[in-house]
Amino acid sequence: MSDSIIKMKGVTKEFPGVKALKSVDLNIYKGKIMALLGENGAGKSTLMKILTGVYEKTTGEIILNGKPVQIKNTREAQNMGIAIIHQELNLISNLSIGENIFLGREPVNSFGKIEWSKLYKAAKLIMDRLGITEKPETLVGELSIGKQQMVEIAKALSLNAQVIVMDEPTGALTDKETDSLFRVIRELKAEGRSIVYISHRLKEIFQICDDVTILRDGQFIAEYPINDVNEDKIIELMVGRKLSEQYPRINCQLGENLLEVKNLTNAYVKDISFSIRSGEIVGLAGLMGSGRTELARTIYGVYGKDKGEIIVQGKAVDIKSPGQAIRNGISYVSEDRKGNGVVLGLNIKENISLSVLQKLSGIFGIIDKKKEENAALDSIQGMSIKTSGVKQLVKNLSGGNQQKVSLSKSLMTGPKILILDEPTRGVDVGAKKEIYDIINQFKQAGMSIIMISSEIPEILGMSDRIMVMHEGRISGCIEREQADQERIMRLAVGQREVTI
Amino acid sequence: MKKALKEFLIKNKSFVVLVIFCIIVSIVNERFFTVSNILNILRQTSINSVIAVGMTFVILTGGIDLSVGSILAISGAVVAAMVSQGNNAFIAVIAALAIGAALGAFNGLIISKGKIQPFIATLGVMTLVRGYTLVFTDGKPISAGSSEAASAFSNIGAGYFLGIPLPIYIMIIVFGLAYYILKHTRTGRYVYSLGCNEEATIYSGINTDRIKILVYTISGLLAALAGIIITARLSSAQPQAGTGYELDAIAAVVLGGTSLAGGSGGIFGTVIGALIIGVLNNSLNLMDVSSYYQLLLKGLVILVAVLLDRKQKK
C-alpha cells in the first residue's frame, strides 16, 4: 500500500473559535476509490476544501507523489490534477455543455475569438468516453441532474485530473443514473485515476469503494480496506457508540381529528383529501416531483389553492400565508434548510425566536431579550443542539444542528399540526436518531405529524399510516401493518392496486 | 476591558479611520479642531445623516432608494409654499413629512406588490417626483417669506438651543431612534432577517411585504425631514435641491460597513460613514481645495475605504 498518490498527514484547520480538523490523515491510493465517511460536521468537507485549495490548512502536510506540496488556491490544485465535484453542482445553466466543460480555458485563435468547432469537437471526445449522448451545444439547464453530474465529471477529465473528489454524487440521481455513474467511476479507476468518494449511503460505499477512511468530530478515526468492515462497524465508528434501535417507533393513543383536508386542488396537487388525528404520524411517500412538498406548502399557505377546504379541529380555516397557517396551529419544517428553513446569517437565538417575536415582545415591538434568550436556551437543551452559545451564527453549525434549529423554530409556534419535509435529509446517522426521538416526543405530546420522506425505510419505521403520492394525487393509503417497501414503490410509480 | 476595546476597534474599522482622519486634519489645519468648526461639520452632516439613516433601513433589506433626493426637493417645496401662504409652520411640516412618507410607501408598494426591482422602481419615482417638483415650483425657488410663521419655521434649520444648532439635535434623535428600532424591536429583527434570506423569513410566517413598505416609508419620511431642515435653513426651497444626495447617503451607509446585499451592518456604521464624508468635505474646504478636486478625492476615499473593508472581511 505504498503507492499512494496523495498523503495528507496531521492536517489541522482552525477557524476563529473552532478547531474544525485535529490532525487528520488521509491516504489516496493510485487507481483506487477511497470512501470518506463521517457524520455531518465531522470535517469531511473542510478536509476536501483544503485538498482542493479552497481553504489553507493551519498545520500539517500534503504529499503529492512523494513530494510535499503547498496548495494555496483552487487553480494550483487543478494544476496538480486534483478536481472536486461538489454536492451542489457548479455549472452555468444557460451555457452549453461544451462551454461549461471548457469554461475559462476556451481555445482561442490569435484574435482572441473562441474556436467553437475545436471546443465542441474536444467536448464531444470527452463526452463520448462518458457516454453522454447529448450534443455538446445543448444547454446545461436542459439536462437532468444526473446528466449534469456527468458534465462535471467531463470537466474534471478535461483538466486531466488524476484525483477526483466526489461529494454526495448520487444525492439527486435516479437508480439508473447512479448505475451509469458507477460504470464511469469504474472506468476512471481502470485508467489509474484515484477517487475520493463522500456519501451518506453506505450501500453505495460497499458497491464501489476499495478503502474507507472515517472521521469523527474533526478527528481521524480509522482507515480500513472495505472488505475488512461491515455496515454496522462503520456506523459504530462514525457515531462512536453502538446504534440500538434505528427507528424508535412508539404507539400512542390516537385522539380527535386535528386536520382534515378536502378536495384540495391547485396547479401542483389534484383533489387531495385526507385527515390526521392527534398523536398520529402519517408518512407521505412518493417520488421526486410527485407533489409531496407542494402539498405541504399549499397547506402551509405558501401556494394558493384553487379548490378545496382545510379544516383544523373541526373548523374550516382560510390560509393564505405561512403567518395564517402558524396562527391556526400548523407549522412546516422545510426540506430546503438553507433556502427557506433557517436564516443562515442570523444567530441561533434570532432564528429560534423568529416566528414568535410577537409573543416575546412588548409595547412598540420591543423584544424582551431575556425571555428570548431563555427560550433559545431551552431549545438548545431540549434538542441538544451542539453550539458554542445562543449567539453563534447558524451558518457555522453542521447540517444536523441546523435542522434542529429549524425544528426548534417551528416548535416555538406551539403547533398542533407539524409538517416535516425530509426531516433527516443530509443529516448524519447519529443526529438522525436524535431527530426521530424528538419527533416521537411531539407525537406523545398529541401533535399530528405529517412526515415527508424519500427514504422508504424511514417512512416504514416511523409512520402509523402511509400516504403515497403520484403526479399530484394521492395514489394510495396504507396502514402500517400492511405496508412494505414494494407496495409503496408500486403506488409511487402509479400502479393501481386493489384498495384495502 | 482591553480585549473588549480591541474587538470594538476591529469591528468598527471605519471608526478608527474617522479618528485618524480627524487627528491628521487637525495637525494640518489648526482651524479644524475648534468648537465652532466641529458644530459646523455636525450641522452640515445632519442632512446627509438623516437621509442615510433611512437608506440604512432600505439597504439592510437588500434594497436601494434612489428617490430620496427628489423627495427631499418636493417636501421642501411644499413646506416653503405652505409657510409662505401663511399656514402654521407646524402644520406645514407635518404635511411635508406626510408627503415624504406617502411617496416612500408608494416606492414600497411598487417593489413589494408590483415585484419590481428596487433600483428600477425608485429610479422611476426619482424622475417622476423631480419632474413634479419642477412643475410645482415652475422651476423657481420658493421663498418661505418673512411672516411670523416663516421665522418660526426657519428655526428648524437655523435655530440654536444651548448654543448648538437644532439640526444636530434632530440628527441625534433620528440616529438614536433608528439604532433602538434596529437593535431592540421586532421590526428591526425582521429587517435583518429579510435582508439575509427573504424566503426563510416568509416561511417563518412574517409578512415581508409589510416590512418592505415600512422601510421605504421610513426612507421617504426621513428624506422629507432632511428637505424641511434644508428649506428652513435657507428660508427657501430650491427646485433642484437634493440632486445627487442619494449617492452621498449610499456612500455613508456603505462606508459604515453595511453590505449592499442586505442583512448585515447597522446604524452605528452609518453615523461614522456620514461623519467621514462630513469631515472630508469640511477639511477640503478649510484647505481651500477646489470643488472639482473635492469630488475627485471623495470618490477615491470611498473606493479605498470600501476596498479595505472588503479585504479585512475576507
PDB file of C-alpha atoms in Angstrom, chain A residues 297 300 302 322-323 326 332 338-343 345-346 350 353-355 357-358 361-362 364-367 369 372 409, chain B residues 180-190 192-207 210 263-264:
ATOM      1  CA  ARG A 297     -46.595  24.105   1.137  1.00  0.00           C
ATOM      2  CA  TYR A 300     -48.902  25.911   4.898  1.00  0.00           C
ATOM      3  CA  VAL A 302     -47.113  29.273   0.542  1.00  0.00           C
ATOM      4  CA  PRO A 322     -47.496  30.954   6.382  1.00  0.00           C
ATOM      5  CA  GLY A 323     -48.363  33.516   9.064  1.00  0.00           C
ATOM      6  CA  ILE A 326     -48.971  29.343  12.096  1.00  0.00           C
ATOM      7  CA  TYR A 332     -43.834  23.375   8.433  1.00  0.00           C
ATOM      8  CA  LYS A 338     -30.622  26.787   3.616  1.00  0.00           C
ATOM      9  CA  GLY A 339     -33.113  28.118   1.112  1.00  0.00           C
ATOM     10  CA  ASN A 340     -36.063  28.689   3.402  1.00  0.00           C
ATOM     11  CA  GLY A 341     -35.685  26.695   6.593  1.00  0.00           C
ATOM     12  CA  VAL A 342     -33.280  28.831   8.578  1.00  0.00           C
ATOM     13  CA  VAL A 343     -31.697  32.249   8.132  1.00  0.00           C
ATOM     14  CA  GLY A 345     -26.833  34.955   8.580  1.00  0.00           C
ATOM     15  CA  LEU A 346     -28.704  35.271  11.866  1.00  0.00           C
ATOM     16  CA  GLU A 350     -32.632  35.020  16.420  1.00  0.00           C
ATOM     17  CA  SER A 353     -37.449  33.230  18.037  1.00  0.00           C
ATOM     18  CA  LEU A 354     -38.158  34.471  14.515  1.00  0.00           C
ATOM     19  CA  SER A 355     -41.674  33.073  14.187  1.00  0.00           C
ATOM     20  CA  LEU A 357     -41.271  37.502  18.230  1.00  0.00           C
ATOM     21  CA  GLN A 358     -44.831  38.712  18.644  1.00  0.00           C
ATOM     22  CA  SER A 361     -42.044  41.440  22.691  1.00  0.00           C
ATOM     23  CA  GLY A 362     -43.943  44.154  24.480  1.00  0.00           C
ATOM     24  CA  PHE A 364     -43.716  49.205  20.394  1.00  0.00           C
ATOM     25  CA  GLY A 365     -42.495  45.737  19.475  1.00  0.00           C
ATOM     26  CA  ILE A 366     -39.584  45.956  21.876  1.00  0.00           C
ATOM     27  CA  ILE A 367     -38.092  42.487  22.201  1.00  0.00           C
ATOM     28  CA  LYS A 369     -34.108  39.857  25.241  1.00  0.00           C
ATOM     29  CA  GLU A 372     -35.812  35.388  24.021  1.00  0.00           C
ATOM     30  CA  LYS A 409     -38.187  27.479  15.271  1.00  0.00           C
TER      31      LYS A 409
ATOM     32  CA  TYR B 180     -33.072  51.385  19.025  1.00  0.00           C
ATOM     33  CA  ILE B 181     -35.559  50.157  16.444  1.00  0.00           C
ATOM     34  CA  LEU B 182     -32.974  48.072  14.612  1.00  0.00           C
ATOM     35  CA  LYS B 183     -31.415  46.661  17.744  1.00  0.00           C
ATOM     36  CA  HIS B 184     -34.316  46.079  20.068  1.00  0.00           C
ATOM     37  CA  THR B 185     -37.598  45.743  18.209  1.00  0.00           C
ATOM     38  CA  ARG B 186     -39.364  43.124  16.169  1.00  0.00           C
ATOM     39  CA  THR B 187     -39.332  45.380  13.149  1.00  0.00           C
ATOM     40  CA  GLY B 188     -35.553  45.665  13.328  1.00  0.00           C
ATOM     41  CA  ARG B 189     -35.133  41.912  13.551  1.00  0.00           C
ATOM     42  CA  TYR B 190     -37.413  41.395  10.568  1.00  0.00           C
ATOM     43  CA  TYR B 192     -32.201  41.914   9.119  1.00  0.00           C
ATOM     44  CA  SER B 193     -33.927  38.595   8.549  1.00  0.00           C
ATOM     45  CA  LEU B 194     -35.478  39.808   5.307  1.00  0.00           C
ATOM     46  CA  GLY B 195     -32.087  41.042   4.119  1.00  0.00           C
ATOM     47  CA  CYS B 196     -30.408  37.727   4.943  1.00  0.00           C
ATOM     48  CA  ASN B 197     -32.983  35.377   3.491  1.00  0.00           C
ATOM     49  CA  GLU B 198     -36.322  36.584   2.245  1.00  0.00           C
ATOM     50  CA  GLU B 199     -37.766  33.155   1.599  1.00  0.00           C
ATOM     51  CA  ALA B 200     -36.951  31.802   5.037  1.00  0.00           C
ATOM     52  CA  THR B 201     -38.471  34.931   6.537  1.00  0.00           C
ATOM     53  CA  ILE B 202     -41.697  34.368   4.634  1.00  0.00           C
ATOM     54  CA  TYR B 203     -41.701  30.721   5.716  1.00  0.00           C
ATOM     55  CA  SER B 204     -41.351  31.861   9.302  1.00  0.00           C
ATOM     56  CA  GLY B 205     -44.743  33.459   8.977  1.00  0.00           C
ATOM     57  CA  ILE B 206     -43.636  37.042   8.553  1.00  0.00           C
ATOM     58  CA  ASN B 207     -45.341  39.431   6.182  1.00  0.00           C
ATOM     59  CA  ARG B 210     -45.222  44.922   5.045  1.00  0.00           C
ATOM     60  CA  GLY B 263     -28.657  41.572   6.220  1.00  0.00           C
ATOM     61  CA  SER B 264     -25.518  42.925   7.851  1.00  0.00           C
TER      62      SER B 264
END
